[in-house]
Structures are given as structure tokens and as C-alpha cells.
Amino acid sequence: MTNLGVIDCDIHHNIPDIKAIFPYLPRRYKEQIETWGPLHGGFGHNGGRHGRRFDAFPDGEQAGSNLDFMIKQHFEEYNVKYGILTGEFSSAAMVGDPYYAAALCSAYNDYTIEHWLEKDQRLRGSIVIPYHDIAASVKEIERVGSHPQMVQAYVLGGAAHPYGQRNYHPIYEACLKHGLHFAIHVGAEGASRNATTTGAGYPSYYIEGRAARPQVFMAHMASFVFEGVFELYPELKVIFIEAGVFWIAPYFWRLDQDWKALRPQTPWVEKKPSEYLQTNMYYGSQPLEEVPNKALFDQMLEASFAKDRMLFCSDYPHWDFDSPKLTFPKMEKSLLDNVLYNNAAKLYGLPLQNGTEE
Amino acid sequence: MARHYIGTTDQFPVGEATLVQVGGRKLGIYRFDDDQFHALLNYCPHQGAELCRGPVTSWLRSPKPGEFQYEKEGEIVRCPWHGWEFDIRSGCMVVDHKVRTLTYDVTVERFDVSVDEGKVYVKI
């Protein structure tokens, strides 16, 4: 493995119990939770144990809820230098009551700041926003966006409308105002008021929805390009997490080809779609597809612009965790260094190490 | 190949792995219902998880959708990360026998101990 170490761009820290966020929650919602439970969700079947690695539960506590345990089991084991926390709480955005959804997101963000970011300077945070409510999302970004360790606003792939559409643009303006990126993590497809899990409807089994995640990300990616988001906000960086990798190349081949024929319908899109991929989008490495042979793997990495766009994500402590030591077939050192460290260091403004080109 | 003493039979419950370290290697020792012992290297050949921290389960099959049959009860370990299923007797991944982790012979001697318990040895 690389001697630069690892920047892990998808770490799911958790709260030990819903009551952990009570200090940050208005009385109304504390009482509501005590009476009826948290009433937020959005996830169906999963793998592992409750979606987590069997070995990631520290002495009966929630997986991901104990900083010291995480440092020992993950940071020390894999030489993780910095971690981007993505949390476990975006399902709060799926709550129908918009005031409650916003309160949950705020409480979780406050908890993350106090119990994680301010306890370990290697950590960076994602602002969980109640994204079905644009105004409330902007308000939350304004509220905590200036915290020096918050690096991005964070939503799930499951949405009511593709993320390039105009109604979302105030969120991107708020992100840019605070120097934040916008990260989309898979999850909640087909849940609550979101669009269906697949384009053909709701499947019966987890494996089907899981494998259909690229469909959802495809819709978001094309939406960003063709709604002209990167023309309007050329500085905006969008990060796509956990829908895999190697479908991206042929998808952008299709978009590039059709853009040549259909360009006049969206003439504000001045460049080939794949050029926006190379300037404004990043994607997480996990879950990396197991490619049948090394030659194909190398070709897919190159076709996906992995050298500059791929960010290592472990998904710790979730069951489909990818090990930075054993997930990748052998890679050229400079490429591996970029994926495991440099790409994320540049994107998130973390210290570059010796020998890295600016 | 050397024989290493790892404990008496009562120290190995049925239905879960007992993790031991022998000759620099981490092993999971499994005791089946019939008092046969098996040892697996505590390493998943997929991504290096500690395989023996995974749940001990059965091989679930189905003659048709919606019907379930359980075979090899207590003889399958699922990797604690990605859930790949390994046959504890052979160390082979059940759906792809080419993928396997190492297994070791375990013997039980009942001399010099009570009638109920024996001394357990693993060969490495």
C-alpha cells in the first residue's frame, strides 16, 4: 500500500442512541421521540448485521458511535490520515414534517461538531441537510457552513427530482458562499416521497435496488450537466459516493455522443458532458466492481479518469466496507497515491505530502 | 508440522468460533454438535477480514422462490464484512470452491483428563 496513507472519503459515524442528540433538539421533538420514537427511516433490507460489519460493534454499542474504537479499528489499521464523516442521519430528510426534519438535521450536525470534529482534527464533516425543503437546507448551510471542519453539504441519492434542476440551485449558491462542496451518497432511493428505486419501479429485493443505484446517479449526473449547473456555478464540485465506478465511462460515452446530435436543445451546455466530469465531478471508489481481469481493470480506470476523479471510500463501518489494502488490484504507484490520498487532499484542502504536484 | 495444545474441550462452545493464536497465526476453532473440531485460518481471502468473527450459520437453499431449506446446520461461517459463505470443514467458499481459506487438523486426546473433557491440539 502507498506510504502516503489514506484519506477516507466515506466514514459513517453514528450516535450511540437517539437521546444523544436531545441536547440539540427543541423540547417539542424530544417529547415526540420519547412518545412515538424517532420516526425517520428510508432504508429497507441491507447486508451484514443491521447494515454494518459484524466486527464493528464496540461492546454492544452502535457501530460507528465510538471515536476511540473507530480510530483503532480503522484509522490505525489502514493508516488513515484524514476521514470525511458522512454519518448515518440523512434519512432525517425523508421525514414528512418539514420542521421536524430540519430540527433533526440541525441536531445531528451539532452533535457531529461537538463529539467528532472538535475531538479529532483529522476529521472533516458533511452538513446533513433536509433536502426536500430547499429553504431549510440553505438555512442549515448558513448556520454551520462556516465551521472550519465542515467541507460539504450532504444528501442521499434518493430524491424527488434530479439534483441539477433549478429549485436546488439556492443550495449550490449557499455551498459556494461557504467554500463547500456538494456530496451525494446512495440511499433512500424509493423511500418516502422519493422517486422509485429503479426506472422500472420498485424491486422486491435489496440486491436489485443496490445494483440499480447507478441508474439514480446517472439521472443526477446528466441533470447537473444539462440543466447548466456547471455553467452557472463553474466552481461547484459534486461528489458521487457509493454507486460504484465502472459504469461511469460508458455512460459518459453515450452522453458525449448524443450531445453532438442534440446540443441545440440545451445550447448552454458548451462542452462535452465528459469534460464536466473531469472538472466538476468526483466519485467514490466503493463498492469497487470486481473486474474479471487486470487488463480490463486498467482500461476501466483510465476510461473513468480515475487518476484525477476517484476518491477512496471505505464505507466504514458498513458491511460492504472496502479495504484500502486489498480492494484494488495492483496499480501504478502514482495512480494509487492519487486515489488513496492526493485527489481528496486537493479537493478538501488537506495537506499534500512531499512529491505531489500542486 | 507441529502439534500445539490449545485447551480443553470445555473451553470451546458449539455454535461460535473460539479465536486462538498459534505459531503466529490467528485461527478460529469450531466445535460441531458431534464434538468434532475444525480450525480455520482467521482470514477471508477476499479482502482480509477476520473471517472467524463472522456468524456461524447454515447453508440455506431453496427448491423454488419463497421456500427455504436449511442444510449443513452450524457448518457455515459468513464473513463479517461481505457475507461470503465458507464451509468450515473444507475452508472453501460454498459457491466457488476455488476460493478458500486454510484449514488445520484438530485432534482431541482424552487421556489424563476427566471422562467428559479432552485436550485439544491443532496441527500447524
CSV table of C-alpha atoms in Angstrom, one decimal:
chain,number,residue,atom,x,y,z
A,1,MET,CA,0.0,0.0,0.0
A,2,THR,CA,1.0,3.6,-0.6
A,3,ASN,CA,3.2,5.2,2.1
A,4,LEU,CA,1.2,8.5,1.8
A,5,GLY,CA,-1.5,6.9,3.9
A,6,VAL,CA,-5.2,7.1,3.1
A,7,ILE,CA,-7.9,9.8,3.1
A,8,ASP,CA,-11.1,8.0,3.5
A,9,CYS,CA,-14.0,10.0,2.0
A,10,ASP,CA,-16.9,8.0,3.3
A,11,ILE,CA,-16.9,7.2,7.1
A,12,HIS,CA,-20.3,6.6,8.7
A,13,HIS,CA,-20.0,7.9,12.2
A,14,ASN,CA,-23.1,7.4,14.4
A,15,ILE,CA,-24.8,8.4,17.5
A,16,PRO,CA,-24.9,5.9,20.3
A,17,ASP,CA,-28.6,6.4,20.8
A,18,ILE,CA,-31.3,8.9,19.6
A,19,LYS,CA,-31.1,10.6,23.0
A,20,ALA,CA,-27.5,11.7,22.2
A,21,ILE,CA,-28.9,14.4,20.1
A,22,PHE,CA,-31.5,15.6,22.7
A,23,PRO,CA,-29.3,18.4,23.9
A,24,TYR,CA,-29.5,20.0,20.5
A,25,LEU,CA,-33.2,19.3,19.8
A,26,PRO,CA,-36.2,21.5,20.7
A,27,ARG,CA,-38.4,20.2,23.6
A,28,ARG,CA,-41.3,19.5,21.2
A,29,TYR,CA,-39.3,16.9,19.3
A,30,LYS,CA,-37.7,15.4,22.3
A,31,GLU,CA,-41.1,14.7,23.7
A,32,GLN,CA,-42.3,13.4,20.4
A,33,ILE,CA,-39.4,11.0,20.2
A,34,GLU,CA,-40.0,9.8,23.7
A,35,THR,CA,-43.6,9.1,22.9
A,36,TRP,CA,-43.5,7.8,19.4
A,37,GLY,CA,-39.9,7.1,18.6
A,38,PRO,CA,-37.7,8.9,16.1
A,39,LEU,CA,-40.0,8.1,13.1
A,40,HIS,CA,-37.4,8.5,10.5
A,41,GLY,CA,-36.2,5.9,8.2
A,42,GLY,CA,-35.9,5.3,4.5
A,43,PHE,CA,-33.9,2.1,4.4
A,44,GLY,CA,-35.1,-1.4,3.8
A,45,HIS,CA,-33.1,-4.6,3.8
A,46,ASN,CA,-29.3,-4.4,3.9
A,47,GLY,CA,-26.3,-6.7,4.3
A,48,GLY,CA,-24.1,-7.6,7.3
A,49,ARG,CA,-25.6,-7.0,10.7
A,50,HIS,CA,-28.1,-4.1,10.6
A,51,GLY,CA,-26.1,-3.0,7.5
A,52,ARG,CA,-22.8,-3.0,9.4
A,53,ARG,CA,-19.7,-5.1,9.7
A,54,PHE,CA,-20.2,-7.8,12.3
A,55,ASP,CA,-16.9,-6.9,13.8
A,56,ALA,CA,-17.6,-3.2,14.1
A,57,PHE,CA,-19.9,-3.1,17.1
A,58,PRO,CA,-17.8,-1.9,20.1
A,59,ASP,CA,-19.0,-3.9,23.2
A,60,GLY,CA,-22.7,-3.7,22.3
A,61,GLU,CA,-22.6,-0.1,21.2
A,62,GLN,CA,-23.8,1.1,17.9
A,63,ALA,CA,-21.3,0.5,15.1
A,64,GLY,CA,-19.5,3.8,14.3
A,65,SER,CA,-20.6,5.5,17.5
A,66,ASN,CA,-17.3,5.3,19.4
A,67,LEU,CA,-14.5,7.5,18.2
A,68,ASP,CA,-11.7,5.6,20.0
A,69,PHE,CA,-12.8,2.3,18.7
A,70,MET,CA,-13.0,3.7,15.1
A,71,ILE,CA,-9.5,5.1,15.4
A,72,LYS,CA,-8.1,1.8,16.5
A,73,GLN,CA,-10.1,-0.5,14.1
A,74,HIS,CA,-9.9,1.8,11.1
A,75,PHE,CA,-7.5,4.7,11.2
A,76,GLU,CA,-4.6,2.8,12.8
A,77,GLU,CA,-5.2,-0.4,10.9
A,78,TYR,CA,-5.2,1.2,7.5
A,79,ASN,CA,-3.0,4.3,8.1
A,80,VAL,CA,-6.0,6.7,7.5
A,81,LYS,CA,-4.6,10.2,7.8
A,82,TYR,CA,-7.9,12.1,7.4
A,83,GLY,CA,-11.5,11.0,7.3
A,84,ILE,CA,-14.6,12.7,5.8
A,85,LEU,CA,-17.5,11.9,8.0
A,86,THR,CA,-20.8,11.2,6.2
A,87,GLY,CA,-22.8,9.9,9.1
A,88,GLU,CA,-26.0,7.9,9.4
A,89,PHE,CA,-28.6,10.5,9.6
A,90,SER,CA,-29.6,11.6,6.1
A,91,SER,CA,-32.8,9.7,6.4
A,92,ALA,CA,-34.0,12.6,8.6
A,93,ALA,CA,-34.6,14.4,5.3
A,94,MET,CA,-37.2,11.8,4.5
A,95,VAL,CA,-39.4,12.8,7.4
A,96,GLY,CA,-42.7,14.4,6.2
A,97,ASP,CA,-42.9,17.1,8.8
A,98,PRO,CA,-40.5,19.8,7.4
A,99,TYR,CA,-39.9,21.4,10.8
A,100,TYR,CA,-39.0,18.1,12.4
A,101,ALA,CA,-36.8,17.1,9.5
A,102,ALA,CA,-34.9,20.4,9.8
A,103,ALA,CA,-34.6,20.1,13.6
A,104,LEU,CA,-33.2,16.5,13.3
A,105,CYS,CA,-30.6,17.6,10.7
A,106,SER,CA,-29.5,20.5,12.8
A,107,ALA,CA,-29.2,18.4,15.9
A,108,TYR,CA,-27.2,15.8,14.2
A,109,ASN,CA,-24.8,18.4,12.7
A,110,ASP,CA,-24.4,20.0,16.2
A,111,TYR,CA,-23.6,16.5,17.6
A,112,THR,CA,-21.1,15.8,14.9
A,113,ILE,CA,-19.3,19.1,15.5
A,114,GLU,CA,-19.1,18.7,19.3
A,115,HIS,CA,-18.5,15.0,19.6
A,116,TRP,CA,-16.4,14.3,16.5
A,117,LEU,CA,-14.9,17.2,14.6
A,118,GLU,CA,-13.8,19.1,17.7
A,119,LYS,CA,-12.4,16.0,19.3
A,120,ASP,CA,-10.2,14.9,16.4
A,121,GLN,CA,-8.6,17.3,13.9
A,122,ARG,CA,-8.2,14.5,11.4
A,123,LEU,CA,-11.9,14.5,10.8
A,124,ARG,CA,-14.0,16.6,8.4
A,125,GLY,CA,-17.7,16.8,8.4
A,126,SER,CA,-20.7,16.8,6.0
A,127,ILE,CA,-23.6,19.0,6.6
A,128,VAL,CA,-26.7,16.9,6.6
A,129,ILE,CA,-29.5,19.0,5.1
A,130,PRO,CA,-33.3,18.4,4.9
A,131,TYR,CA,-33.1,18.5,1.2
A,132,HIS,CA,-36.8,18.1,0.4
A,133,ASP,CA,-37.0,21.6,1.8
A,134,ILE,CA,-34.7,23.9,-0.1
A,135,ALA,CA,-35.1,27.0,2.1
A,136,ALA,CA,-34.5,25.0,5.2
A,137,SER,CA,-31.4,23.4,3.6
A,138,VAL,CA,-30.0,26.8,2.8
A,139,LYS,CA,-30.6,27.9,6.3
A,140,GLU,CA,-28.8,24.9,7.7
A,141,ILE,CA,-25.8,25.5,5.4
A,142,GLU,CA,-25.7,29.1,6.5
A,143,ARG,CA,-25.9,28.1,10.1
A,144,VAL,CA,-23.0,25.6,10.3
A,145,GLY,CA,-21.2,26.1,6.9
A,146,SER,CA,-18.5,28.3,8.3
A,147,HIS,CA,-17.3,25.7,10.7
A,148,PRO,CA,-13.7,25.2,9.6
A,149,GLN,CA,-14.0,21.4,9.5
A,150,MET,CA,-17.3,21.2,7.6
A,151,VAL,CA,-16.4,20.5,3.9
A,152,GLN,CA,-19.6,19.7,2.1
A,153,ALA,CA,-23.4,19.7,2.1
A,154,TYR,CA,-24.7,16.1,2.0
A,155,VAL,CA,-27.7,14.4,0.6
A,156,LEU,CA,-28.8,11.0,-0.5
A,157,GLY,CA,-29.3,9.7,-4.0
A,158,GLY,CA,-33.0,9.1,-3.4
A,159,ALA,CA,-34.7,12.3,-4.4
A,160,ALA,CA,-38.0,13.6,-5.8
A,161,HIS,CA,-36.2,15.4,-8.7
A,162,PRO,CA,-32.8,15.2,-10.2
A,163,TYR,CA,-30.3,17.4,-8.5
A,164,GLY,CA,-29.5,19.6,-11.4
A,165,GLN,CA,-32.9,21.2,-11.5
A,166,ARG,CA,-33.4,24.9,-10.8
A,167,ASN,CA,-35.2,24.5,-7.5
A,168,TYR,CA,-32.0,23.1,-5.9
A,169,HIS,CA,-29.8,26.0,-7.1
A,170,PRO,CA,-30.0,28.1,-3.9
A,171,ILE,CA,-28.3,25.1,-2.1
A,172,TYR,CA,-25.4,25.4,-4.5
A,173,GLU,CA,-25.1,29.1,-4.0
A,174,ALA,CA,-25.0,28.6,-0.3
A,175,CYS,CA,-22.3,25.9,-0.7
A,176,LEU,CA,-20.1,28.2,-2.8
A,177,LYS,CA,-20.6,31.1,-0.4
A,178,HIS,CA,-19.1,28.9,2.4
A,179,GLY,CA,-16.5,27.1,0.3
A,180,LEU,CA,-18.3,23.8,0.5
A,181,HIS,CA,-18.8,21.0,-2.0
A,182,PHE,CA,-22.0,19.1,-2.6
A,183,ALA,CA,-21.9,15.3,-1.9
A,184,ILE,CA,-24.5,12.8,-2.9
A,185,HIS,CA,-24.4,9.4,-1.2
A,186,VAL,CA,-26.6,6.5,-2.3
A,187,GLY,CA,-29.6,5.7,-0.1
A,188,ALA,CA,-33.3,6.2,0.3
A,189,GLU,CA,-34.0,5.5,-3.3
A,190,GLY,CA,-37.7,4.8,-3.5
A,191,ALA,CA,-38.2,5.8,0.1
A,192,SER,CA,-40.7,8.3,1.4
A,193,ARG,CA,-41.6,10.9,-1.2
A,194,ASN,CA,-38.6,9.9,-3.4
A,195,ALA,CA,-38.8,8.7,-6.9
A,196,THR,CA,-38.8,4.9,-7.5
A,197,THR,CA,-35.8,2.7,-6.7
A,198,THR,CA,-35.3,1.8,-10.4
A,199,GLY,CA,-36.7,3.3,-13.6
A,200,ALA,CA,-38.9,0.3,-13.9
A,201,GLY,CA,-40.4,0.7,-10.4
A,202,TYR,CA,-39.8,-0.8,-7.0
A,203,PRO,CA,-38.0,-4.1,-6.9
A,204,SER,CA,-38.6,-6.8,-4.3
A,205,TYR,CA,-35.1,-7.4,-3.1
A,206,TYR,CA,-32.2,-5.4,-1.8
A,207,ILE,CA,-29.8,-6.7,-4.3
A,208,GLU,CA,-31.9,-5.3,-7.2
A,209,GLY,CA,-32.1,-1.8,-5.7
A,210,ARG,CA,-28.5,-1.9,-4.8
A,211,ALA,CA,-27.4,-2.8,-8.3
A,212,ALA,CA,-29.7,-0.1,-9.7
A,213,ARG,CA,-28.0,2.7,-7.8
A,214,PRO,CA,-26.1,3.7,-11.0
A,215,GLN,CA,-29.5,4.5,-12.6
A,216,VAL,CA,-30.2,7.0,-10.0
A,217,PHE,CA,-26.7,8.6,-10.1
A,218,MET,CA,-26.9,8.6,-13.9
A,219,ALA,CA,-30.0,10.7,-13.7
A,220,HIS,CA,-28.4,13.2,-11.3
A,221,MET,CA,-25.2,13.4,-13.3
A,222,ALA,CA,-26.9,14.2,-16.5
A,223,SER,CA,-29.2,16.6,-14.7
A,224,PHE,CA,-26.2,18.6,-13.4
A,225,VAL,CA,-24.8,18.8,-16.9
A,226,PHE,CA,-27.9,19.6,-18.9
A,227,GLU,CA,-29.5,22.0,-16.5
A,228,GLY,CA,-26.3,24.0,-16.9
A,229,VAL,CA,-25.4,23.9,-13.2
A,230,PHE,CA,-21.7,23.9,-14.1
A,231,GLU,CA,-22.2,26.9,-16.4
A,232,LEU,CA,-24.0,28.8,-13.7
A,233,TYR,CA,-21.6,27.6,-10.9
A,234,PRO,CA,-18.3,26.7,-12.5
A,235,GLU,CA,-16.6,26.4,-9.1
A,236,LEU,CA,-19.1,23.9,-7.8
A,237,LYS,CA,-17.7,20.4,-7.1
A,238,VAL,CA,-20.1,17.5,-6.8
A,239,ILE,CA,-19.1,14.2,-5.3
A,240,PHE,CA,-20.9,11.0,-6.0
A,241,ILE,CA,-20.5,8.3,-3.3
A,242,GLU,CA,-21.2,4.6,-3.2
A,243,ALA,CA,-22.8,3.7,-6.5
A,244,GLY,CA,-19.7,2.0,-7.9
A,245,VAL,CA,-17.4,3.2,-10.6
A,246,PHE,CA,-17.1,1.4,-13.9
A,247,TRP,CA,-20.5,2.2,-15.3
A,248,ILE,CA,-19.5,5.9,-15.4
A,249,ALA,CA,-17.2,5.6,-18.5
A,250,PRO,CA,-19.7,4.1,-21.0
A,251,TYR,CA,-22.5,6.3,-19.6
A,252,PHE,CA,-20.5,9.5,-20.5
A,253,TRP,CA,-19.6,8.0,-23.9
A,254,ARG,CA,-23.3,7.9,-24.5
A,255,LEU,CA,-23.8,11.4,-23.2
A,256,ASP,CA,-20.9,12.8,-25.3
A,257,GLN,CA,-22.2,11.1,-28.4
A,258,ASP,CA,-25.8,12.3,-28.0
A,259,TRP,CA,-24.7,15.8,-27.1
A,260,LYS,CA,-23.2,16.1,-30.5
A,261,ALA,CA,-26.5,15.4,-32.1
A,262,LEU,CA,-28.8,17.1,-29.6
A,263,ARG,CA,-26.7,20.0,-28.5
A,264,PRO,CA,-29.2,22.7,-29.8
A,265,GLN,CA,-31.8,21.6,-27.2
A,266,THR,CA,-29.5,22.7,-24.4
A,267,PRO,CA,-27.2,25.1,-26.0
A,268,TRP,CA,-25.9,26.5,-22.7
A,269,VAL,CA,-24.0,23.2,-22.3
A,270,GLU,CA,-20.9,24.4,-24.1
A,271,LYS,CA,-18.6,21.4,-23.5
A,272,LYS,CA,-18.9,17.7,-23.9
A,273,PRO,CA,-20.5,16.1,-20.9
A,274,SER,CA,-17.3,14.1,-20.1
A,275,GLU,CA,-15.4,17.4,-19.8
A,276,TYR,CA,-17.7,18.5,-16.9
A,277,LEU,CA,-17.0,15.1,-15.3
A,278,GLN,CA,-13.3,16.0,-15.5
A,279,THR,CA,-13.7,19.5,-14.0
A,280,ASN,CA,-16.6,19.4,-11.6
A,281,MET,CA,-17.4,15.9,-10.5
A,282,TYR,CA,-15.7,13.3,-8.3
A,283,TYR,CA,-16.8,9.8,-7.4
A,284,GLY,CA,-16.1,7.4,-4.6
A,285,SER,CA,-14.3,4.2,-5.2
A,286,GLN,CA,-16.6,2.0,-3.3
A,287,PRO,CA,-18.1,-0.5,-3.9
A,288,LEU,CA,-15.5,-1.2,-6.5
A,289,GLU,CA,-16.6,-3.6,-9.2
A,290,GLU,CA,-14.6,-6.9,-9.3
A,291,VAL,CA,-13.3,-6.7,-12.8
A,292,PRO,CA,-12.6,-10.1,-14.5
A,293,ASN,CA,-9.0,-9.4,-15.3
A,294,LYS,CA,-6.3,-6.9,-14.7
A,295,ALA,CA,-6.1,-5.6,-18.3
A,296,LEU,CA,-9.8,-4.7,-18.2
A,297,PHE,CA,-9.4,-3.1,-14.7
A,298,ASP,CA,-6.6,-0.8,-16.1
A,299,GLN,CA,-8.7,0.2,-19.1
A,300,MET,CA,-11.7,1.0,-17.0
A,301,LEU,CA,-9.7,3.1,-14.6
A,302,GLU,CA,-8.3,5.1,-17.4
A,303,ALA,CA,-11.7,5.4,-19.2
A,304,SER,CA,-13.2,6.7,-15.9
A,305,PHE,CA,-10.5,9.3,-15.4
A,306,ALA,CA,-9.7,7.7,-12.0
A,307,LYS,CA,-6.3,9.3,-11.8
A,308,ASP,CA,-7.9,12.7,-11.0
A,309,ARG,CA,-11.6,11.9,-10.2
A,310,MET,CA,-11.6,8.8,-8.0
A,311,LEU,CA,-11.7,9.3,-4.2
A,312,PHE,CA,-11.0,6.3,-1.9
A,313,CYS,CA,-14.1,5.5,0.2
A,314,SER,CA,-14.2,2.6,2.7
A,315,ASP,CA,-17.8,3.0,3.8
A,316,TYR,CA,-16.6,2.0,7.3
A,317,PRO,CA,-18.3,0.5,9.3
A,318,HIS,CA,-20.8,-0.7,6.8
A,319,TRP,CA,-20.8,-4.4,5.7
A,320,ASP,CA,-19.6,-3.6,2.2
A,321,PHE,CA,-16.5,-1.9,3.6
A,322,ASP,CA,-13.7,-1.8,1.1
A,323,SER,CA,-10.2,-2.3,2.5
A,324,PRO,CA,-7.6,0.1,1.1
A,325,LYS,CA,-5.1,-2.7,1.3
A,326,LEU,CA,-7.0,-5.4,-0.7
A,327,THR,CA,-9.8,-3.8,-2.7
A,328,PHE,CA,-7.7,-2.7,-5.7
A,329,PRO,CA,-5.7,-4.9,-8.0
A,330,LYS,CA,-2.1,-3.8,-8.3
A,331,MET,CA,-2.0,-0.2,-9.5
A,332,GLU,CA,0.8,2.0,-10.6
A,333,LYS,CA,2.1,3.9,-7.6
A,334,SER,CA,1.3,7.5,-8.8
A,335,LEU,CA,-2.3,6.4,-9.6
A,336,LEU,CA,-2.8,4.6,-6.3
A,337,ASP,CA,-1.4,7.6,-4.4
A,338,ASN,CA,-3.8,9.8,-6.2
A,339,VAL,CA,-6.8,7.6,-5.5
A,340,LEU,CA,-5.9,6.9,-1.8
A,341,TYR,CA,-4.7,10.4,-0.9
A,342,ASN,CA,-3.9,13.2,-3.4
A,343,ASN,CA,-7.2,13.6,-5.1
A,344,ALA,CA,-9.0,14.0,-1.8
A,345,ALA,CA,-6.3,16.2,-0.3
A,346,LYS,CA,-6.6,18.6,-3.2
A,347,LEU,CA,-10.4,18.6,-3.2
A,348,TYR,CA,-10.8,19.1,0.5
A,349,GLY,CA,-7.8,21.3,1.1
A,350,LEU,CA,-5.9,18.8,3.3
A,351,PRO,CA,-2.1,18.8,3.5
A,352,LEU,CA,-0.4,17.5,0.4
A,353,GLN,CA,2.6,15.3,1.0
A,354,ASN,CA,6.1,15.6,-0.4
A,355,GLY,CA,6.4,14.8,-4.1
A,356,THR,CA,2.8,15.7,-5.0
A,357,GLU,CA,2.2,18.0,-7.9
A,358,GLU,CA,0.0,21.0,-7.0
B,1,MET,CA,4.2,-29.6,11.2
B,2,ALA,CA,3.9,-29.3,14.9
B,3,ARG,CA,1.1,-30.1,17.3
B,4,HIS,CA,0.0,-27.2,19.6
B,5,TYR,CA,-2.1,-27.6,22.7
B,6,ILE,CA,-4.9,-25.0,22.7
B,7,GLY,CA,-7.1,-26.0,25.7
B,8,THR,CA,-9.6,-28.5,27.0
B,9,THR,CA,-12.8,-29.3,25.2
B,10,ASP,CA,-15.0,-27.4,27.6
B,11,GLN,CA,-13.3,-24.2,26.5
B,12,PHE,CA,-14.8,-24.5,23.0
B,13,PRO,CA,-18.5,-23.8,22.8
B,14,VAL,CA,-20.6,-25.2,20.0
B,15,GLY,CA,-22.0,-22.6,17.6
B,16,GLU,CA,-19.4,-20.0,17.6
B,17,ALA,CA,-15.7,-19.7,16.8
B,18,THR,CA,-13.1,-19.6,19.6
B,19,LEU,CA,-10.2,-17.5,18.4
B,20,VAL,CA,-6.7,-18.7,19.2
B,21,GLN,CA,-3.3,-17.6,18.3
B,22,VAL,CA,-0.9,-20.4,17.4
B,23,GLY,CA,2.5,-20.2,15.9
B,24,GLY,CA,2.0,-16.6,14.8
B,25,ARG,CA,-1.3,-17.5,13.1
B,26,LYS,CA,-4.8,-16.5,14.1
B,27,LEU,CA,-7.2,-19.3,13.9
B,28,GLY,CA,-10.9,-19.9,14.6
B,29,ILE,CA,-11.6,-23.2,16.3
B,30,TYR,CA,-15.1,-24.6,15.7
B,31,ARG,CA,-16.7,-27.4,17.7
B,32,PHE,CA,-19.6,-29.1,16.0
B,33,ASP,CA,-22.6,-30.8,17.6
B,34,ASP,CA,-20.9,-34.2,17.2
B,35,ASP,CA,-17.8,-33.0,19.1
B,36,GLN,CA,-15.7,-32.9,16.0
B,37,PHE,CA,-13.3,-29.9,15.9
B,38,HIS,CA,-12.3,-27.8,12.9
B,39,ALA,CA,-9.8,-25.0,12.6
B,40,LEU,CA,-9.9,-22.2,10.0
B,41,LEU,CA,-7.3,-19.5,9.3
B,42,ASN,CA,-8.9,-16.3,10.6
B,43,TYR,CA,-8.6,-14.5,7.3
B,44,CYS,CA,-11.0,-14.0,4.5
B,45,PRO,CA,-9.2,-14.4,1.1
B,46,HIS,CA,-11.5,-11.7,-0.4
B,47,GLN,CA,-10.5,-8.5,1.4
B,48,GLY,CA,-8.7,-9.8,4.5
B,49,ALA,CA,-11.4,-9.5,7.2
B,50,GLU,CA,-11.2,-11.7,10.3
B,51,LEU,CA,-13.3,-14.4,8.8
B,52,CYS,CA,-13.9,-16.2,12.1
B,53,ARG,CA,-15.6,-13.2,13.7
B,54,GLY,CA,-18.5,-13.8,11.3
B,55,PRO,CA,-21.7,-15.6,12.3
B,56,VAL,CA,-21.9,-19.4,12.2
B,57,THR,CA,-24.9,-20.4,10.3
B,58,SER,CA,-26.3,-23.0,7.8
B,59,TRP,CA,-26.4,-23.4,4.1
B,60,LEU,CA,-29.7,-22.0,3.0
B,61,ARG,CA,-31.2,-23.5,-0.1
B,62,SER,CA,-34.5,-23.3,-1.9
B,63,PRO,CA,-36.4,-25.6,-4.3
B,64,LYS,CA,-38.3,-22.6,-5.6
B,65,PRO,CA,-38.9,-19.0,-4.7
B,66,GLY,CA,-40.5,-18.5,-1.3
B,67,GLU,CA,-39.4,-21.9,0.0
B,68,PHE,CA,-36.4,-22.4,2.2
B,69,GLN,CA,-34.3,-25.4,3.2
B,70,TYR,CA,-31.5,-25.4,5.8
B,71,GLU,CA,-28.5,-27.7,5.3
B,72,LYS,CA,-25.1,-28.1,7.0
B,73,GLU,CA,-26.5,-26.5,10.2
B,74,GLY,CA,-23.7,-24.9,12.1
B,75,GLU,CA,-21.1,-25.7,9.4
B,76,ILE,CA,-21.0,-22.5,7.5
B,77,VAL,CA,-19.3,-19.2,8.5
B,78,ARG,CA,-20.2,-16.0,6.9
B,79,CYS,CA,-17.5,-13.3,6.5
B,80,PRO,CA,-18.3,-10.5,8.9
B,81,TRP,CA,-17.9,-7.9,6.1
B,82,HIS,CA,-19.3,-9.0,2.8
B,83,GLY,CA,-21.1,-12.1,3.9
B,84,TRP,CA,-19.2,-14.6,1.7
B,85,GLU,CA,-20.1,-18.1,2.9
B,86,PHE,CA,-17.4,-20.6,3.8
B,87,ASP,CA,-17.7,-24.3,4.6
B,88,ILE,CA,-16.0,-24.7,8.0
B,89,ARG,CA,-14.9,-28.3,7.2
B,90,SER,CA,-13.1,-27.5,4.0
B,91,GLY,CA,-12.4,-23.8,4.2
B,92,CYS,CA,-14.0,-23.5,0.7
B,93,MET,CA,-16.3,-20.7,-0.3
B,94,VAL,CA,-19.6,-22.6,-0.9
B,95,VAL,CA,-20.5,-21.0,-4.3
B,96,ASP,CA,-16.9,-21.0,-5.6
B,97,HIS,CA,-14.7,-23.8,-4.2
B,98,LYS,CA,-11.6,-22.2,-5.8
B,99,VAL,CA,-11.8,-19.5,-3.2
B,100,ARG,CA,-10.7,-21.0,0.1
B,101,THR,CA,-9.0,-20.2,3.4
B,102,LEU,CA,-6.6,-22.6,5.1
B,103,THR,CA,-7.8,-25.3,7.4
B,104,TYR,CA,-5.9,-27.2,10.0
B,105,ASP,CA,-6.3,-30.6,11.6
B,106,VAL,CA,-7.6,-30.6,15.2
B,107,THR,CA,-7.3,-33.6,17.4
B,108,VAL,CA,-8.7,-34.3,20.8
B,109,GLU,CA,-7.0,-36.6,23.4
B,110,ARG,CA,-9.0,-37.8,26.3
B,111,PHE,CA,-6.1,-39.3,28.4
B,112,ASP,CA,-5.2,-37.8,31.7
B,113,VAL,CA,-8.4,-35.7,31.9
B,114,SER,CA,-11.9,-36.3,33.1
B,115,VAL,CA,-14.2,-38.6,31.1
B,116,ASP,CA,-16.1,-35.6,29.8
B,117,GLU,CA,-13.2,-33.4,28.7
B,118,GLY,CA,-10.2,-33.9,26.4
B,119,LYS,CA,-7.2,-31.9,25.5
B,120,VAL,CA,-7.5,-30.2,22.1
B,121,TYR,CA,-4.5,-29.9,19.8
B,122,VAL,CA,-4.1,-28.2,16.5
B,123,LYS,CA,-1.5,-29.1,13.9
B,124,ILE,CA,0.3,-26.3,12.1
